Amino acid sequence: MTTQNKGELFVVGIGPGSEEHLTPAALDAIRQAQVIVGYRTYIDLVRPLLEGKEIFKTGMTEEIGRARAAVSRAQAGEKVALISSGDPGVYGMAGLVFEVLREIGWKRGESPKLHIIPGITAMNSCSSLVGAPLVHDFCSVSLSDLLTPWPVIERRIEAAAQADFVIGLYNPKSGRRTKQIVIAQQIVSKYRKQETPVALVKSAYRDLETVILSDLAHFLDYEIGMLTTVIIGSTNSYVYEGYMVTPRGYTNKYSWDGKAHEGQKPGVSLRLNEVGKPV
Ligand code: SAH
């Protein structure tokens, strides 16, 4: 492949949906691209930026077709932006792009030149709307069992609940997939109190944004859908003035004047007593 017809493929994360939360790098990639490939809803979110470009829209279930089309157009010499919501590397198109590249035997240095442009993932955008729930260890689990066997998903929820991670649930529920979130609630309830805060954020930074702060006992009473992310607190998460907060743990070690508590040394590991609590 000669350098003259070297195409470029930008795998672009557009963030949650509002233009202010699109990074300048993502914007630049979209500006440079001659061809834009993406799921209809995401294309519509960035429509004002697309004037004069060729738009290749497809539906939700045509992800492989979309990735293949983007790769082959770019390989042939065009600049192509493949658009993903949030971050392309978090349950996004970046993984599929690598599968297509492997399938065609692409090597680094060949056409297309690959750029993966990060975006604000739903965990981050949703967290910002509810307070500071991710300030200590957290993980995410997708409840979609279209491509992952349900027993694997159940095992991960169980492990995350047991290890006291704050848990972000992506793809919690759809029209046809309604039981998973109920089972997830039951699993987490084995390890956490019913008062544990749970946030439901729908369409973060989009027109129909909804934020609900509930708890483990009641969150299933609210609407949850394809555009919702569920954030389940750890045993340390609390609600303050309508915000969900997970403390980093400073107060275990320091008082507000910045001095270490008795028995603790600044800058070294937290000391615990025989029952595992800070001394
Ligand atoms: N790549 C995307 C995730 C795709 S999976 C990202 O990094 O955010 C699709 C799931 O993401 C949805 O079911 C929902 O759980 C979550 N999601 C994506 N955008 C969202 C938004 N604006 N508000 C709330 N949740 C969102």
XYZ file of C-alpha atoms and ligand atoms in Angstrom:
305
model
C 0.000 0.000 0.000
C 1.569 3.321 -1.023
C 1.680 6.221 1.400
C -0.321 8.427 -1.007
C -3.516 6.476 -0.570
C -3.060 5.944 3.141
C -6.459 6.239 4.713
C -7.176 7.122 8.312
C -9.713 5.656 10.669
C -10.777 7.696 13.698
C -12.721 5.723 16.265
C -14.353 8.619 18.040
C -16.046 8.789 21.423
C -18.561 11.622 21.425
C -19.315 11.552 25.148
C -22.805 11.490 26.620
C -24.490 13.596 23.952
C -24.060 17.334 24.447
C -21.598 19.300 22.368
C -19.894 20.807 25.439
C -18.898 17.328 26.529
C -17.344 16.429 23.202
C -13.559 16.863 23.400
C -11.675 19.160 21.021
C -9.827 16.062 19.755
C -13.116 14.337 18.901
C -14.329 17.501 17.210
C -11.122 17.708 15.198
C -11.436 14.079 14.081
C -15.029 14.666 12.957
C -13.972 17.856 11.118
C -11.164 16.038 9.283
C -13.247 13.051 8.249
C -14.817 12.819 4.815
C -17.020 9.898 5.785
C -18.911 9.539 9.061
C -20.126 6.107 10.108
C -22.365 5.503 13.090
C -25.588 4.414 14.695
C -28.452 6.745 13.759
C -28.998 8.246 17.231
C -25.324 9.164 17.657
C -25.118 10.690 14.202
C -28.145 12.809 15.101
C -26.421 13.983 18.285
C -23.570 15.521 16.290
C -25.586 16.468 13.206
C -24.644 20.212 13.262
C -21.002 19.240 12.769
C -21.579 17.104 9.723
C -22.401 19.471 6.898
C -20.846 18.495 3.581
C -19.765 15.035 4.712
C -20.889 11.662 3.512
C -22.935 10.017 6.224
C -23.181 6.259 6.492
C -25.973 5.505 8.947
C -26.991 2.094 10.174
C -29.255 0.659 12.866
C -28.338 -0.749 16.237
C -27.953 -4.381 15.206
C -25.632 -3.689 12.308
C -22.522 -3.016 14.358
C -20.326 -5.477 12.491
C -21.428 -4.063 9.150
C -20.636 -0.575 10.390
C -17.154 -1.524 11.586
C -16.426 -3.376 8.336
C -17.634 -0.472 6.206
C -15.563 2.037 8.194
C -12.415 -0.074 7.956
C -12.735 -0.798 4.242
C -13.459 2.824 3.264
C -10.477 3.982 5.326
C -8.268 1.218 3.983
C -9.075 2.416 0.461
C -7.665 5.852 1.293
C -10.434 7.950 2.841
C -10.565 9.667 6.214
C -13.336 7.977 8.129
C -14.758 8.708 11.576
C -16.572 5.836 13.242
C -18.692 7.338 15.976
C -19.398 5.708 19.320
C -21.360 7.178 22.222
C -19.431 7.805 25.438
C -15.975 6.254 25.109
C -15.360 3.971 22.118
C -13.322 1.615 24.286
C -16.054 1.101 26.910
C -18.662 -1.290 25.502
C -18.049 0.638 22.275
C -16.928 0.211 18.682
C -13.153 0.066 19.305
C -13.205 -3.660 20.113
C -15.118 -4.525 16.991
C -12.713 -2.446 14.875
C -9.815 -4.583 16.108
C -11.737 -7.742 15.295
C -12.283 -6.519 11.748
C -8.618 -5.456 11.442
C -7.514 -8.903 12.579
C -9.891 -10.529 10.147
C -8.284 -8.679 7.207
C -4.739 -9.200 8.535
C -4.000 -5.461 8.984
C -0.571 -4.511 10.371
C 0.535 -1.317 12.138
C 1.932 1.131 9.592
C -0.445 -0.044 6.872
C -3.566 1.736 5.728
C -5.697 2.731 7.535
C -3.817 4.715 10.140
C -5.714 4.164 13.343
C -6.665 6.837 15.909
C -8.766 6.010 18.950
C -10.216 9.196 20.421
C -11.458 8.878 24.000
C -14.790 10.240 25.177
C -16.538 10.714 28.508
C -18.085 7.351 29.319
C -21.551 7.030 30.886
C -20.081 6.097 34.279
C -18.351 9.487 34.381
C -21.122 11.649 32.962
C -23.747 9.959 35.151
C -21.543 10.144 38.231
C -21.122 13.903 37.783
C -24.895 14.363 37.811
C -25.414 12.528 41.096
C -22.465 13.807 43.123
C -19.256 11.885 43.755
C -20.146 8.186 43.854
C -16.924 6.895 42.220
C -14.333 8.426 44.511
C -13.369 5.003 45.828
C -12.986 1.653 44.012
C -15.671 0.942 41.459
C -16.348 -1.368 38.566
C -18.848 -1.679 35.773
C -20.904 -4.602 34.562
C -23.043 -4.679 31.444
C -26.287 -6.583 31.966
C -26.635 -7.305 28.262
C -26.520 -11.051 27.702
C -26.692 -10.775 23.917
C -22.986 -11.553 23.619
C -22.069 -12.633 27.177
C -23.654 -15.699 28.841
C -25.894 -14.721 31.761
C -24.122 -17.020 34.301
C -20.885 -15.086 33.638
C -22.641 -11.769 34.261
C -24.224 -13.096 37.470
C -20.842 -14.267 38.712
C -19.338 -10.828 38.109
C -22.150 -9.028 39.919
C -21.728 -11.399 42.842
C -17.954 -10.845 42.961
C -18.293 -7.069 42.697
C -20.944 -6.995 45.420
C -18.885 -9.198 47.702
C -15.740 -7.104 47.187
C -17.671 -3.912 48.055
C -17.080 -2.084 44.781
C -19.411 0.720 43.786
C -21.084 -0.915 40.771
C -22.095 0.825 37.554
C -24.569 -1.159 35.498
C -24.549 -0.438 31.762
C -27.360 -1.782 29.548
C -29.469 -2.508 32.648
C -32.748 -3.223 30.868
C -34.453 -3.168 27.477
C -37.948 -3.916 26.194
C -37.171 -7.630 25.933
C -34.577 -7.878 28.705
C -36.295 -7.116 31.980
C -35.336 -9.839 34.488
C -31.594 -9.160 34.696
C -31.850 -5.987 36.751
C -34.190 -7.735 39.216
C -31.690 -10.567 39.688
C -28.843 -8.045 40.038
C -30.779 -6.306 42.837
C -31.233 -9.658 44.627
C -27.549 -10.556 44.356
C -26.317 -7.191 45.639
C -28.869 -7.331 48.491
C -27.048 -10.386 49.874
C -24.079 -8.137 50.676
C -25.470 -4.604 51.180
C -28.137 -2.936 53.274
C -31.443 -2.025 51.696
C -30.702 1.667 52.444
C -27.604 1.593 50.180
C -27.921 4.558 47.799
C -28.666 3.747 44.155
C -28.693 6.348 41.382
C -30.553 6.010 38.090
C -29.417 8.373 35.379
C -31.215 8.395 32.069
C -29.967 10.295 28.993
C -27.228 12.171 30.831
C -26.511 15.524 29.138
C -29.225 14.925 26.557
C -32.690 16.461 26.132
C -34.606 13.956 28.238
C -32.086 13.745 31.079
C -33.539 12.283 34.299
C -31.705 11.748 37.563
C -33.225 9.703 40.377
C -31.614 8.982 43.701
C -33.141 5.958 45.394
C -31.899 2.991 47.410
C -31.420 -0.738 47.023
C -34.898 -1.499 48.383
C -36.788 0.858 46.056
C -34.898 1.596 42.835
C -36.778 -1.048 40.847
C -39.975 0.980 41.351
C -38.660 3.566 38.874
C -38.401 3.455 35.105
C -35.161 1.888 33.885
C -34.430 1.509 30.162
C -31.836 1.319 27.408
C -30.595 4.819 28.123
C -30.225 4.399 31.867
C -27.057 3.791 33.839
C -27.509 2.449 37.365
C -24.928 3.265 40.032
C -25.112 1.137 43.179
C -23.219 2.496 46.198
C -20.711 0.563 48.286
C -21.216 0.016 52.015
C -19.509 3.411 52.567
C -21.570 5.456 50.095
C -24.003 7.952 51.593
C -26.498 10.638 50.594
C -25.830 14.262 51.469
C -28.130 17.079 50.323
C -29.516 14.919 47.547
C -26.042 13.940 46.334
C -24.563 10.437 46.371
C -21.054 10.367 47.785
C -18.478 7.637 48.324
C -15.758 8.907 50.657
C -12.121 8.501 49.728
C -11.327 7.703 53.342
C -9.380 10.818 54.428
C -11.335 11.065 57.643
C -10.163 7.570 58.655
C -6.700 8.978 58.880
C -6.696 12.756 59.172
C -8.672 15.294 61.126
C -9.835 18.473 59.357
C -6.795 20.446 60.530
C -4.666 18.080 58.408
C -3.059 16.228 61.349
C -3.012 12.422 61.346
C -5.195 10.746 63.994
C -3.449 9.107 66.912
C -1.916 5.788 65.813
C -1.775 6.889 62.126
C 1.269 8.189 60.269
C 0.866 10.657 57.402
C 1.827 9.252 53.997
C 2.049 5.574 55.002
C -0.530 2.764 54.833
C -3.627 3.083 56.993
C -3.224 1.149 60.266
C -6.071 -1.130 61.280
C -6.988 -2.683 64.612
C -7.675 -6.407 65.161
C -11.237 -6.127 63.740
C -10.046 -4.384 60.600
C -11.120 -0.837 61.490
C -8.815 2.207 61.441
C -7.112 2.500 64.861
N -19.637 3.448 24.882
C -20.696 3.897 25.777
C -21.494 2.736 26.378
C -22.309 1.943 25.368
S -23.307 0.697 26.122
C -20.066 4.742 26.907
O -18.843 4.755 27.054
O -20.837 5.424 27.627
C -24.866 1.535 26.218
C -25.217 1.856 27.666
O -24.445 2.973 28.101
C -26.653 2.266 27.911
O -27.504 1.131 28.071
C -26.537 3.046 29.210
O -26.419 2.165 30.308
C -25.176 3.728 29.034
N -25.280 5.119 28.518
C -24.740 5.581 27.373
N -24.981 6.905 27.235
C -25.688 7.291 28.324
C -26.227 8.541 28.770
N -26.095 9.665 28.047
N -26.893 8.564 29.959
C -27.032 7.444 30.702
N -26.517 6.244 30.330
C -25.865 6.155 29.156
